[in-house]
mmCIF file of C-alpha atoms in Angstrom:
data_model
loop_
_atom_site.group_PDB
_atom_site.id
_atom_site.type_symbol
_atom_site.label_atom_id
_atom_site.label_comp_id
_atom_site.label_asym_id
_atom_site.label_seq_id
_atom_site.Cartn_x
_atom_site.Cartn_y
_atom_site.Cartn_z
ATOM 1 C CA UNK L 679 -10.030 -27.142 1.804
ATOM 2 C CA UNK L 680 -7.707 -29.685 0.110
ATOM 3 C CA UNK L 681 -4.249 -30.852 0.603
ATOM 4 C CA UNK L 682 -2.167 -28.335 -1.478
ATOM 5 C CA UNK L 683 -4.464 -25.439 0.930
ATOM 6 C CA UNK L 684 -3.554 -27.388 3.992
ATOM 7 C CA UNK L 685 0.190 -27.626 3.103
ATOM 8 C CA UNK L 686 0.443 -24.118 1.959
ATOM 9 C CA UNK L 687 -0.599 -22.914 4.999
ATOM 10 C CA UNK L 688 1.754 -25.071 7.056
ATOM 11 C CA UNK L 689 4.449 -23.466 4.697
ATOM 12 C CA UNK L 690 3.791 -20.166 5.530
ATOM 13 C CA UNK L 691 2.610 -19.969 8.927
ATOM 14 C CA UNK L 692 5.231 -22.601 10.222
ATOM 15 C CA UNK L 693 7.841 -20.344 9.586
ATOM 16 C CA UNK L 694 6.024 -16.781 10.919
ATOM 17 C CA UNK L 695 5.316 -18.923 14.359
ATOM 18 C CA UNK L 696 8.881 -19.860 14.951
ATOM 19 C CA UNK L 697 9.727 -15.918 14.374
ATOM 20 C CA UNK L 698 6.757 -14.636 16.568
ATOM 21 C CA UNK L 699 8.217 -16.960 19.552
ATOM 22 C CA UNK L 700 12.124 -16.175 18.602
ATOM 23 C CA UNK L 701 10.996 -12.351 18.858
ATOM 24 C CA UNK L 702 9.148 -12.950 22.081
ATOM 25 C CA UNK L 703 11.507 -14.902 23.804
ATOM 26 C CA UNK L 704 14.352 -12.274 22.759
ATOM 27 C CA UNK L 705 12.202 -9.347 24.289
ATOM 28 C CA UNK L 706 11.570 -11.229 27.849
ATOM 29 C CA UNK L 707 15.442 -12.376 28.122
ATOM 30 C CA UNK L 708 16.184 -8.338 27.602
ATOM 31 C CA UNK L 709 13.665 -7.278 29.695
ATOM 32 C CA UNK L 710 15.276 -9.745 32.645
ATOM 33 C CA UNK L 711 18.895 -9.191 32.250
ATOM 34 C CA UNK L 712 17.774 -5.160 32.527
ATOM 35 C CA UNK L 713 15.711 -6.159 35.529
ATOM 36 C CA UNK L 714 19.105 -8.551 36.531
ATOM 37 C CA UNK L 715 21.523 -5.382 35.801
ATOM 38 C CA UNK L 716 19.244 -3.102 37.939
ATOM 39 C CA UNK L 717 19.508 -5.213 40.742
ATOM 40 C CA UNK L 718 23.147 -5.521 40.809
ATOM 41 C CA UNK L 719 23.571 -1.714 40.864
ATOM 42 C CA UNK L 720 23.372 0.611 43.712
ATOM 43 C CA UNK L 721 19.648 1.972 44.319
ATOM 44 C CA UNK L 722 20.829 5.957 42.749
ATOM 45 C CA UNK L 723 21.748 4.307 39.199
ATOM 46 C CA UNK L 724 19.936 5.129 36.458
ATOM 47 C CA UNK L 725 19.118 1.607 35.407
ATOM 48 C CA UNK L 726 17.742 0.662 39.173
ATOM 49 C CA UNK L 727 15.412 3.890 38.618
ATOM 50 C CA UNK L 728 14.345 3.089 35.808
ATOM 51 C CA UNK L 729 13.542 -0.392 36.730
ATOM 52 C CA UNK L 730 12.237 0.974 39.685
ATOM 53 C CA UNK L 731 9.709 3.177 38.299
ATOM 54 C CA UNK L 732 8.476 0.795 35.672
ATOM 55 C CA UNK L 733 7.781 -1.533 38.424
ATOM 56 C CA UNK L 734 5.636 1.428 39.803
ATOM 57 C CA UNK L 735 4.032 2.198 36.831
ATOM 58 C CA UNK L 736 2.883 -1.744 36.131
ATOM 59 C CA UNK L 737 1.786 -2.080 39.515
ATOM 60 C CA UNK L 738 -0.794 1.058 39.488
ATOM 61 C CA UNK L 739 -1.852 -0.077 36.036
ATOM 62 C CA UNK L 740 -2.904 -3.685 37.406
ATOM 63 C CA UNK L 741 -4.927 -1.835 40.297
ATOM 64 C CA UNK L 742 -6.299 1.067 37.874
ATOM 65 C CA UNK L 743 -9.704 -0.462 36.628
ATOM 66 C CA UNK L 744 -11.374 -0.317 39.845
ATOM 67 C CA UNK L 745 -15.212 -1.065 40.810
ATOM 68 C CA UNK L 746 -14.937 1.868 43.220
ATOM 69 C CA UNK L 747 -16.731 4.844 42.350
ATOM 70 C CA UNK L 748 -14.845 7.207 44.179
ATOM 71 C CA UNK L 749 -12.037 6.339 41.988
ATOM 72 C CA UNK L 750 -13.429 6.466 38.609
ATOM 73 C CA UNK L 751 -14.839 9.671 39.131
ATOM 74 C CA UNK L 752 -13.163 12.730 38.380
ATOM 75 C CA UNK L 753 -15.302 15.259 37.755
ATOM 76 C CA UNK L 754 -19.115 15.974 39.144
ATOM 77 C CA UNK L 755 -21.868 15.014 36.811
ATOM 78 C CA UNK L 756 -23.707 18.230 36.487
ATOM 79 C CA UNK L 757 -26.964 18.171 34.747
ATOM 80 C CA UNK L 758 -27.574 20.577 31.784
ATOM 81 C CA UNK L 759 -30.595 21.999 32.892
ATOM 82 C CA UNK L 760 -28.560 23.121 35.915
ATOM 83 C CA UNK L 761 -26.077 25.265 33.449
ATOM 84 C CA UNK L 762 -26.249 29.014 33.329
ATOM 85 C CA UNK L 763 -26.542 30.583 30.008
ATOM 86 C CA UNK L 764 -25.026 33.738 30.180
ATOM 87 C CA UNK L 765 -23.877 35.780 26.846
ATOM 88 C CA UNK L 766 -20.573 37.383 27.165
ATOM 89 C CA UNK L 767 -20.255 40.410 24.843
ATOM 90 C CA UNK L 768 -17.765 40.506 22.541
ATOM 91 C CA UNK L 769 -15.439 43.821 23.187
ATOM 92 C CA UNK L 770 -12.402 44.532 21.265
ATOM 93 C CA UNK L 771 -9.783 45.703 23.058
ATOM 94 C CA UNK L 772 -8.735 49.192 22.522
ATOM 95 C CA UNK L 773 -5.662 49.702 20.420
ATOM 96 C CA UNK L 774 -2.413 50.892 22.095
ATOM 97 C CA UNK L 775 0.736 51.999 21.197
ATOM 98 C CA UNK L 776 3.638 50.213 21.791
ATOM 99 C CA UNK L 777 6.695 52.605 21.853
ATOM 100 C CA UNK L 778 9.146 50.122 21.975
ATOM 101 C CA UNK L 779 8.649 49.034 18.200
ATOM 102 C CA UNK L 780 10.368 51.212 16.166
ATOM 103 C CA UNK L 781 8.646 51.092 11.951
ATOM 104 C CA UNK L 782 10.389 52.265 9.063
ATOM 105 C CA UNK L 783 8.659 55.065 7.285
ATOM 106 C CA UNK L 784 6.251 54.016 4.682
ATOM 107 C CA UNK L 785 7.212 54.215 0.652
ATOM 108 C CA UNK L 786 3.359 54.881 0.089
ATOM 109 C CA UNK L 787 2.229 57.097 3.360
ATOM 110 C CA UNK L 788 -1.859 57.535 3.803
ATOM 111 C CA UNK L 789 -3.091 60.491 2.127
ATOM 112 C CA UNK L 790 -4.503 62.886 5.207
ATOM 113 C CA UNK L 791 -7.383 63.918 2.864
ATOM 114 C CA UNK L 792 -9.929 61.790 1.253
ATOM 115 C CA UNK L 793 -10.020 60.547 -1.831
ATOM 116 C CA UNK L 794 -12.134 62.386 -4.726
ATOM 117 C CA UNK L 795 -14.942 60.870 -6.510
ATOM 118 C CA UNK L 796 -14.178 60.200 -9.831
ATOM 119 C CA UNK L 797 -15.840 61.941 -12.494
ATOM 120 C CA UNK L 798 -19.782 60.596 -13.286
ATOM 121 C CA UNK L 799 -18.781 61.103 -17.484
ATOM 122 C CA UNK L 800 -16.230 59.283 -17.449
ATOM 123 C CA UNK L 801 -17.036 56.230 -14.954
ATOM 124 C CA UNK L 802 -20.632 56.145 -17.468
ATOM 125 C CA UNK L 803 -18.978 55.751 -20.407
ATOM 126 C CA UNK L 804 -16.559 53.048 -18.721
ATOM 127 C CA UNK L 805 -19.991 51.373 -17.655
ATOM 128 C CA UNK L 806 -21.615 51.774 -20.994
ATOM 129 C CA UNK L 807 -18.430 50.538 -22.903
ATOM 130 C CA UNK L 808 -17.992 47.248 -20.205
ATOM 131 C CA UNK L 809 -21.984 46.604 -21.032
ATOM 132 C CA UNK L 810 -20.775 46.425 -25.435
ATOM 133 C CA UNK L 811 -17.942 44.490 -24.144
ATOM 134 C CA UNK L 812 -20.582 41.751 -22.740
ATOM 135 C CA UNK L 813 -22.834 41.598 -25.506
ATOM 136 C CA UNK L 814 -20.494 40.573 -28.373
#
């Protein structure tokens, strides 16, 4: 690394320091005149909950990781072979009628009978003219 290396990074990183420890500093003087405010007001403010309940929430967070197994465990550790393997059928439900829903009558009602099958003539020369179709 030469010189001009050396001083470029003392121009750039020089600069991004002092702003790194202006931001920090700025955070921890908020952070203690809310702490300061909170103190000042009665214990049924807002900012002396707040403050309050942070405090709470930091102090269970520096006793959280814990060596004590009764603590880190929250469920049982149940072995697989231990499982049961029972299949649930699949039932559909039946379908019921909800009179409450009122639908507007259909523009195209269902047809009570079936359809007809359409006439073998016709649907083979439909066939036989779609198979000239493919071969030109």
């Amino acid at each position: 690394m030469n010189g001009w290396a050396v001083c470029a990074l003392v121009v750039i990183g020089a600069p991004l320091l002092l702003l790194l420890r202006w931001v920090v500093s700025d955070w921890r003087r908020a952070r203690r005149r809310q702490r300061f405010r909170a103190r000042q007001q009665p214990d049924w403010s807002v900012a002396a909950i707040v403050a309050r309940v942070e405090q709470q929430r930091a102090d269970e967070a520096a006793v959280w990781p814990t060596e004590d197994p009764e603590v880190t465990d929250v469920l049982p550790a149940v072995p697989v072979n231990e499982q049961p393997t029972t299949v649930t059928p699949i039932t559909r439900l039946p379908v019921r009628k909800r009179p409450y829903v009122e639908r507007r009558p259909s523009p195209y009602p269902r047809q009570r009978t079936p359809l007809q099958a359409p006439d073998t003539e016709i649907m083979r020369q439909v066939l036989d003219g779609l198979r000239r179709f493919d071969e030109r």
